[in-house]
PDB file of C-alpha atoms in Angstrom:
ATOM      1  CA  UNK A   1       0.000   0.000   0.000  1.00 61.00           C
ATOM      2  CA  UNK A   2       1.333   3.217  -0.959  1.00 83.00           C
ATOM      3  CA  UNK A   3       2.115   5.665   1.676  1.00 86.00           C
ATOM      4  CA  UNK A   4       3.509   9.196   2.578  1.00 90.00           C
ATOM      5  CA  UNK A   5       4.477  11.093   5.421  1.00 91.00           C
ATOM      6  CA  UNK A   6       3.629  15.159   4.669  1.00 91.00           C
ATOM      7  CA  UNK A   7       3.929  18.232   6.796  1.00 89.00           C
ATOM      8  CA  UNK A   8       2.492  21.307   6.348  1.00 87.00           C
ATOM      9  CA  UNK A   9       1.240  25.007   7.685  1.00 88.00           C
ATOM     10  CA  UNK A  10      -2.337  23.260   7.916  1.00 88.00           C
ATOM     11  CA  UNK A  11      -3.326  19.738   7.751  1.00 90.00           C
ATOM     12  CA  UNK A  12      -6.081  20.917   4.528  1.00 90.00           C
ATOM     13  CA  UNK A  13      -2.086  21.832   3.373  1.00 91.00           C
ATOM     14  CA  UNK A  14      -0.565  18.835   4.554  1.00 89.00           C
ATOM     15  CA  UNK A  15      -2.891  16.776   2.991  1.00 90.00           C
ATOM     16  CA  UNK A  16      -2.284  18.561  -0.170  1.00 92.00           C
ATOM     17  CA  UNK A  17       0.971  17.710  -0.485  1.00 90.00           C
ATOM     18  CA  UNK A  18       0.387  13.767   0.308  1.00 89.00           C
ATOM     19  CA  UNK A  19      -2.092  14.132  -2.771  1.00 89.00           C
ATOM     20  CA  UNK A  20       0.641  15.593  -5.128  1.00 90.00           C
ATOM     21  CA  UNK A  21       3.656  13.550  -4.097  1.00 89.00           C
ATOM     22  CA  UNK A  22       1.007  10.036  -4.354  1.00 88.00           C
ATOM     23  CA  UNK A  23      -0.963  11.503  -7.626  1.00 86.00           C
ATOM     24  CA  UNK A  24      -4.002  11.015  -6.039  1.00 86.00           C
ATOM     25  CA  UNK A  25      -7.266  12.761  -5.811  1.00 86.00           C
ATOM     26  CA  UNK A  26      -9.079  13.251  -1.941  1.00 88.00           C
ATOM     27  CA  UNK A  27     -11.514  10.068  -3.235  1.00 82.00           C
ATOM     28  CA  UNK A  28      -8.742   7.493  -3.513  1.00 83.00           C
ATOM     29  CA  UNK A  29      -7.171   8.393  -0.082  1.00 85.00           C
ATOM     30  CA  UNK A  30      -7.468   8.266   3.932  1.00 86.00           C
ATOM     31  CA  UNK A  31      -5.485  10.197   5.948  1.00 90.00           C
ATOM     32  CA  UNK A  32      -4.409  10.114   9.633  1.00 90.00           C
ATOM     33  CA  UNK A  33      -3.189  13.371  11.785  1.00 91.00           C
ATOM     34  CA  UNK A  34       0.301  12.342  13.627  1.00 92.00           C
ATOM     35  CA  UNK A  35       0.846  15.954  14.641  1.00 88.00           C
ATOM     36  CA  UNK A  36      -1.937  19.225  15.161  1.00 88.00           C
ATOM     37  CA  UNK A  37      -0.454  22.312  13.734  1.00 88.00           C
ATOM     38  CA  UNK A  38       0.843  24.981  16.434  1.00 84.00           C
ATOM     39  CA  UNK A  39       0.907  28.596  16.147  1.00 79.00           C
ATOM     40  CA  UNK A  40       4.515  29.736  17.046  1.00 70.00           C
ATOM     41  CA  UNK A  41       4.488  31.748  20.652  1.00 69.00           C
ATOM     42  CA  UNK A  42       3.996  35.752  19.389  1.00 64.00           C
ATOM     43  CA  UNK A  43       4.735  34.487  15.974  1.00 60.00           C
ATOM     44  CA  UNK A  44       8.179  34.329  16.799  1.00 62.00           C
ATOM     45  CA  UNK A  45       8.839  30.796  19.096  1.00 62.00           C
ATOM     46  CA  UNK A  46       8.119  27.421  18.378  1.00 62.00           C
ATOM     47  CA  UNK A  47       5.407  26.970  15.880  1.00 74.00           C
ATOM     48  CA  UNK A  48       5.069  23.322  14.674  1.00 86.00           C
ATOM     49  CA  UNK A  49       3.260  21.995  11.514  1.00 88.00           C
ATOM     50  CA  UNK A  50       1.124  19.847  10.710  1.00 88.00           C
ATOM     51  CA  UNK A  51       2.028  16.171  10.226  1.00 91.00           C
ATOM     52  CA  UNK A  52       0.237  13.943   8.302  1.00 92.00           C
ATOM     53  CA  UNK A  53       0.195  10.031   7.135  1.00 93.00           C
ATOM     54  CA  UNK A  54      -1.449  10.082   3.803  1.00 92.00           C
ATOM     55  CA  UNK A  55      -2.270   6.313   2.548  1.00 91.00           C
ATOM     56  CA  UNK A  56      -3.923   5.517  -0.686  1.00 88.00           C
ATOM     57  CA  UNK A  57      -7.420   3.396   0.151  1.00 85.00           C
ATOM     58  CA  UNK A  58      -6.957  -0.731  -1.443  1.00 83.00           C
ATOM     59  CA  UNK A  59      -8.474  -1.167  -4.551  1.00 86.00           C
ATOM     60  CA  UNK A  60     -11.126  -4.371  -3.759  1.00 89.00           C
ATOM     61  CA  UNK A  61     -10.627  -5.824  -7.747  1.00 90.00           C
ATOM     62  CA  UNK A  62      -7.148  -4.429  -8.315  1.00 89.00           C
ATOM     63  CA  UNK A  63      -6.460  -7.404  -4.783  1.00 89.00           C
ATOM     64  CA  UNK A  64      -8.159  -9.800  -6.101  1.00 93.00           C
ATOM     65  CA  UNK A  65      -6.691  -9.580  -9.758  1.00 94.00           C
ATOM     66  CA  UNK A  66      -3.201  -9.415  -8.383  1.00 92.00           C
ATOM     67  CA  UNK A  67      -4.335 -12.479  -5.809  1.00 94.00           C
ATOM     68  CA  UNK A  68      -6.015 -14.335  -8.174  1.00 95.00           C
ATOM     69  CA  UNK A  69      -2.997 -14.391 -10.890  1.00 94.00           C
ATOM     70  CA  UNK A  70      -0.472 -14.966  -8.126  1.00 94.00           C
ATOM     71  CA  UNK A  71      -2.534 -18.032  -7.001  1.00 94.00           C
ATOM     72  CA  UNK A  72      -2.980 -19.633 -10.919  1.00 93.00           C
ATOM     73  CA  UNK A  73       0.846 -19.330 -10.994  1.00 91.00           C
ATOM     74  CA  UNK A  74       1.199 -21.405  -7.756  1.00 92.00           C
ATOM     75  CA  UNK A  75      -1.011 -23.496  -9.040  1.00 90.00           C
ATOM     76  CA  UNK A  76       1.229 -23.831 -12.065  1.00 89.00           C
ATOM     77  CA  UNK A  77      -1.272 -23.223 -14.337  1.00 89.00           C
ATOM     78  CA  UNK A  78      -0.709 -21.110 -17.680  1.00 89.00           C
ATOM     79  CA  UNK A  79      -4.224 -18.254 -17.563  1.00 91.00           C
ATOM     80  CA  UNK A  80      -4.524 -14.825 -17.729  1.00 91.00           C
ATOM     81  CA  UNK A  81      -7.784 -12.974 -16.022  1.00 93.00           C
ATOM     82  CA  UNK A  82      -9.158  -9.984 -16.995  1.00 91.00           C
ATOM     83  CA  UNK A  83     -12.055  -8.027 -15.420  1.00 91.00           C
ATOM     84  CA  UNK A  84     -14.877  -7.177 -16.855  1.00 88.00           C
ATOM     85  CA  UNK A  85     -18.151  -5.301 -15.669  1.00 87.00           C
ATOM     86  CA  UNK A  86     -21.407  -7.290 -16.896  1.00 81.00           C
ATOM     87  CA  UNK A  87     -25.002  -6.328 -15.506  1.00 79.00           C
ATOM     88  CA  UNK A  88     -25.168  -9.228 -13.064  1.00 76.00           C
ATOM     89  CA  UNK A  89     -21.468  -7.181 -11.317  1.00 81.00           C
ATOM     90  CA  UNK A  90     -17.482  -7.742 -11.756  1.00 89.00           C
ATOM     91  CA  UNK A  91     -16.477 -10.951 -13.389  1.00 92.00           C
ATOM     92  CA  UNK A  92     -12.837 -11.834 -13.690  1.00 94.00           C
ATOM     93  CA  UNK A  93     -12.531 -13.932 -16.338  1.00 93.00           C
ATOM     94  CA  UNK A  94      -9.956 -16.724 -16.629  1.00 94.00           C
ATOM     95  CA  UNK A  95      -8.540 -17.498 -20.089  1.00 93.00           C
ATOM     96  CA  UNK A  96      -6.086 -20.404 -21.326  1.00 89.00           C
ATOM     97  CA  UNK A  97      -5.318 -24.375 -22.088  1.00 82.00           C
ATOM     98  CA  UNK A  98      -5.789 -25.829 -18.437  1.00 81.00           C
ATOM     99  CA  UNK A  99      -9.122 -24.197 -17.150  1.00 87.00           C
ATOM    100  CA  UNK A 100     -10.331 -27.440 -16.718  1.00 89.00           C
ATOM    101  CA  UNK A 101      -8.045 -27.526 -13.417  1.00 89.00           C
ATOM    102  CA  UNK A 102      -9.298 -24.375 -12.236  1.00 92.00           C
ATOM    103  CA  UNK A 103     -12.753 -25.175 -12.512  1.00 92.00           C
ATOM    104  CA  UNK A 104     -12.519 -28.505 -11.089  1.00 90.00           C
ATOM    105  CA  UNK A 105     -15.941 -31.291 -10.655  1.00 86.00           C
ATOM    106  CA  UNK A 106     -18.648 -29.482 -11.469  1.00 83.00           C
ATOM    107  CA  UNK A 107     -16.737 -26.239 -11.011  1.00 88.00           C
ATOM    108  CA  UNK A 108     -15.688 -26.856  -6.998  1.00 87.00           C
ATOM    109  CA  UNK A 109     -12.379 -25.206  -7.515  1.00 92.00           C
ATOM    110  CA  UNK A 110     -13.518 -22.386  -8.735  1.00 93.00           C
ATOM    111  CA  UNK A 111     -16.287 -21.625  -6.493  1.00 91.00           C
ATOM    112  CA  UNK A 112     -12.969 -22.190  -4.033  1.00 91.00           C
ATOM    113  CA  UNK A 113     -11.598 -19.155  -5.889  1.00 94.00           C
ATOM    114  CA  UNK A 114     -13.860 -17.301  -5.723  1.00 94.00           C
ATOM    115  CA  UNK A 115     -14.572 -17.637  -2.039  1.00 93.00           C
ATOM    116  CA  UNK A 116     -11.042 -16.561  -1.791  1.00 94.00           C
ATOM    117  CA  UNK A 117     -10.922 -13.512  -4.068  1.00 95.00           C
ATOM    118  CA  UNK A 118     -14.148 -11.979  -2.271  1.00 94.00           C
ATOM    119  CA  UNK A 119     -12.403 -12.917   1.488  1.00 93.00           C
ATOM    120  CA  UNK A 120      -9.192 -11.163  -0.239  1.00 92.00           C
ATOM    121  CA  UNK A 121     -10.539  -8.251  -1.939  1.00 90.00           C
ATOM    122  CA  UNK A 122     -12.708  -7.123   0.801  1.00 88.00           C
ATOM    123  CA  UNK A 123     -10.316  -7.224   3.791  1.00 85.00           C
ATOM    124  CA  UNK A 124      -9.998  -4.107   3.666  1.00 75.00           C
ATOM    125  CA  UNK A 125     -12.518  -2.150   1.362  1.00 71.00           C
ATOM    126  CA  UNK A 126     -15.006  -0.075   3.534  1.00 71.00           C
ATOM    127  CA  UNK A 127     -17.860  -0.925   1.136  1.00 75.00           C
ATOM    128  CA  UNK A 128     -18.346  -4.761   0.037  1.00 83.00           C
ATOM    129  CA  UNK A 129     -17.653  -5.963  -3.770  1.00 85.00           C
ATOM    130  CA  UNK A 130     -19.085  -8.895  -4.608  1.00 89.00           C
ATOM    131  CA  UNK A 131     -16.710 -10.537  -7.617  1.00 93.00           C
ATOM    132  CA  UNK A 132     -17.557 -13.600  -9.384  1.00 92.00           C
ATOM    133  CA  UNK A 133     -15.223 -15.885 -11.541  1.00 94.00           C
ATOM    134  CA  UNK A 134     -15.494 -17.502 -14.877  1.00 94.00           C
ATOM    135  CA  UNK A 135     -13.120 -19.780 -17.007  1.00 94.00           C
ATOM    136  CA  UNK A 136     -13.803 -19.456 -20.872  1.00 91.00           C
ATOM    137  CA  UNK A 137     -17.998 -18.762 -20.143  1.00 90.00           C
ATOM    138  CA  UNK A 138     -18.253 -21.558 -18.119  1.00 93.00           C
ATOM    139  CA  UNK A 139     -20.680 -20.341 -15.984  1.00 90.00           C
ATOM    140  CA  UNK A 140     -23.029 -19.515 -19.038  1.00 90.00           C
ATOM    141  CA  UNK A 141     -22.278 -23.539 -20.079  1.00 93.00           C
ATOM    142  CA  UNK A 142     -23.345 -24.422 -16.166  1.00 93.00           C
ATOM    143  CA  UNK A 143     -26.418 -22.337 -15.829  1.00 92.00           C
ATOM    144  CA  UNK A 144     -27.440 -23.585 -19.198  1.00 94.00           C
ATOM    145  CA  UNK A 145     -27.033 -27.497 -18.266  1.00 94.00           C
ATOM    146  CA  UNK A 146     -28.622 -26.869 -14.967  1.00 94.00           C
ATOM    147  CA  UNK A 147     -32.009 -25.307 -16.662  1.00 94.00           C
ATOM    148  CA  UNK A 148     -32.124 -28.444 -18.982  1.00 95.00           C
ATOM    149  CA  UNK A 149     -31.585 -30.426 -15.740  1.00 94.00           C
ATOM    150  CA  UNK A 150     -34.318 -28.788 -14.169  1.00 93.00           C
ATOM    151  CA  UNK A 151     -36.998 -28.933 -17.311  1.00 93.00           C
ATOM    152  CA  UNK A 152     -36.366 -32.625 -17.438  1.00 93.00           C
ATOM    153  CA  UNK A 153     -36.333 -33.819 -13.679  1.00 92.00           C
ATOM    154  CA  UNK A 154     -39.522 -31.398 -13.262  1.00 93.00           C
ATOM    155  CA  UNK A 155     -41.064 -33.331 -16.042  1.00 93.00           C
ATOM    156  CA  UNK A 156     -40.056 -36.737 -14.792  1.00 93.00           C
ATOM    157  CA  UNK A 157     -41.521 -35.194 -11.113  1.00 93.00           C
ATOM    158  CA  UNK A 158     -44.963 -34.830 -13.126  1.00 92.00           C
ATOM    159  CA  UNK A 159     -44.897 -37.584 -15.325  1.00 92.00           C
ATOM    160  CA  UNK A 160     -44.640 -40.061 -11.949  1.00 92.00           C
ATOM    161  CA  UNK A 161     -46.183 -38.503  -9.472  1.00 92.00           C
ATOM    162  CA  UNK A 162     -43.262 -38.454  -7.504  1.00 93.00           C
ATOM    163  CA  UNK A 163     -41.212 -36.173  -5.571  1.00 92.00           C
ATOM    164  CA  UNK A 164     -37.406 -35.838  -7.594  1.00 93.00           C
ATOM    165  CA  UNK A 165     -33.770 -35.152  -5.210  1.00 92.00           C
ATOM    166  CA  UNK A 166     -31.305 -33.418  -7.234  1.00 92.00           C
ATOM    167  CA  UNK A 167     -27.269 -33.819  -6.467  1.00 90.00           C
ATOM    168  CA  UNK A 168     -25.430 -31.600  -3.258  1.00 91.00           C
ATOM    169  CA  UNK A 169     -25.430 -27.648  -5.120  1.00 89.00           C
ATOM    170  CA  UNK A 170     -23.883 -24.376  -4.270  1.00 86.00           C
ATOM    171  CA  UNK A 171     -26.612 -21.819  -3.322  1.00 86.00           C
ATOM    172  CA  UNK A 172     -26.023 -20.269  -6.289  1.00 84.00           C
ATOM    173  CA  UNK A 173     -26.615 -23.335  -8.408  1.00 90.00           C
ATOM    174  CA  UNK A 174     -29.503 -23.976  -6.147  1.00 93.00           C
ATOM    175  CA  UNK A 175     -31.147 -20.627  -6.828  1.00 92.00           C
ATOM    176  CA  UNK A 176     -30.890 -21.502 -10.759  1.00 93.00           C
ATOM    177  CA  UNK A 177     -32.695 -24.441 -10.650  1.00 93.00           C
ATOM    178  CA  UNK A 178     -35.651 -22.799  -8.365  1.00 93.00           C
ATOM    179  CA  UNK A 179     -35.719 -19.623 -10.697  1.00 93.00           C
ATOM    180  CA  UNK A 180     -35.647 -22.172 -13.881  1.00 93.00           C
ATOM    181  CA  UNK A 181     -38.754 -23.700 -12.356  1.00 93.00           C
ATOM    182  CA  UNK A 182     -40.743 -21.371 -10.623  1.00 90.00           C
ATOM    183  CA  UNK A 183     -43.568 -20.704 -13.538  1.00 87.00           C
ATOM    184  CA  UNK A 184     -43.476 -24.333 -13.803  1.00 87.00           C
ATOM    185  CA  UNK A 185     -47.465 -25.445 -13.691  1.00 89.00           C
ATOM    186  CA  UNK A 186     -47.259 -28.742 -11.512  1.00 90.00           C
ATOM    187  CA  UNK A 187     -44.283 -28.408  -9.397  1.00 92.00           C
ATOM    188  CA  UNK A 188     -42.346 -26.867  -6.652  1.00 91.00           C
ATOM    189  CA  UNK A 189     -39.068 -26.772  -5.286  1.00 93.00           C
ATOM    190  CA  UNK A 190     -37.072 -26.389  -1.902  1.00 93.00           C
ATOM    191  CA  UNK A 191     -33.954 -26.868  -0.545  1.00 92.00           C
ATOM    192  CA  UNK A 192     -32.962 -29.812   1.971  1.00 91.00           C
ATOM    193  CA  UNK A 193     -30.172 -30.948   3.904  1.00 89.00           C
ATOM    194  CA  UNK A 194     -27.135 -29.213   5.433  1.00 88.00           C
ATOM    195  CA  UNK A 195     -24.283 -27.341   3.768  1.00 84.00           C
ATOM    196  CA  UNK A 196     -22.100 -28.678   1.615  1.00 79.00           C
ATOM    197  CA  UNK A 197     -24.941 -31.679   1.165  1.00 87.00           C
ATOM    198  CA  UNK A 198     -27.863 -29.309   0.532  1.00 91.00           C
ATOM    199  CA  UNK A 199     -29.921 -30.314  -2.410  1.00 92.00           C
ATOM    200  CA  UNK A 200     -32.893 -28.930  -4.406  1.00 93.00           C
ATOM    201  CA  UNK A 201     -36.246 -31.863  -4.115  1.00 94.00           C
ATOM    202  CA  UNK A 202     -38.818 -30.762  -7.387  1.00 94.00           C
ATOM    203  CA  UNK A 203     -42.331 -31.759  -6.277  1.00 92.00           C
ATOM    204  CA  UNK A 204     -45.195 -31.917  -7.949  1.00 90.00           C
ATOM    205  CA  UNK A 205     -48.220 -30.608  -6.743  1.00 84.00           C
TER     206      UNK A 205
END
């Protein structure tokens, strides 16, 4: 994290110089008062001025891109991730010949890093970022085989009468199965069971 020490007549002035010698603007910065400005005794005797610790605020994706890489290099793995801004929030997106490692059975791993990322980048961000991975639009690939999932099981649910127990989900696999079938005529969902065993049961009605 990138700090400076400043003095100054004021601390508005102090602060002021921080800003210059960091190239920063009063947004991207916190600042902490080591020493109060005094007035020297009859102007003359010992005036003292302001001191100032001037610290540029972490940037919650520029951690978790820097984490993120460091960790795929660990993990020996050849990728590159780039962020990206879609409407559902930040993505980073990994890119190269052994995704299939990061992604892992039924993409475990990288829910993994992606638990990480959001522990790392938000450590120390005053407001909470919520980032989500994805490895050459897997996710897109997932959400798309769970919604053909659902359609079928719900039909199966209707076409015997009997309740139908998916496999152990994330929540937010979980929540794309119930959204897939929530207009469904015939059935409903819920969740059962206890984390990381907690699985979606279509009924039909």
């Amino acid at each position: 994290m990138k700090k400076v020490t400043v003095s100054g007549k004021t601390i508005e002035e102090a602060v002021e110089s921080g800003l210059e010698k960091l190239d920063a603007t009063m947004d991207m910065v916190e600042y902490h008062v080591i020493e109060e400005p005094q007035k020297a005794l009859f102007g003359l005797l010992g005036g003292k001025p302001a001191v100032v610790e001037v610290k540029v605020k972490p940037d919650p994706i520029k951690e978790a891109l820097l984490f993120l890489r460091d960790t795929i290099d660990k993990m020996g793995v050849s990728a590159s991730v780039e962020a990206e801004e879609r409407d559902e929030g930040m993505f980073l997106n990994i890119t190269g010949s052994e995704i299939g490692v990061l992604i892992g059975k039924r993409g475990q791993t990288l829910d993994s890093l992606q638990y990480l990322v959001n522990l790392v980048a938000n450590r120390q961000s005053e407001n909470y970022v919520r980032i989500y991975l994805d490895a050459e639009g897997y996710r897109a690939r997932r959400k798309e085989a769970l919604v053909t999932l659902a359609e079928r099981l719900s039909d199966k649910a209707l076409r015997t009468g009997r309740e139908v127990r998916l496999e152990p989900m994330s929540a937010h696999e979980r929540k794309i199965i119930h959204t897939a079938l929530q207009d469904v005529k015939g059935v409903s969902t819920f969740s059962d069971g206890q984390e990381p065993h907690r699985r979606i049961v279509v009924v039909p009605k």
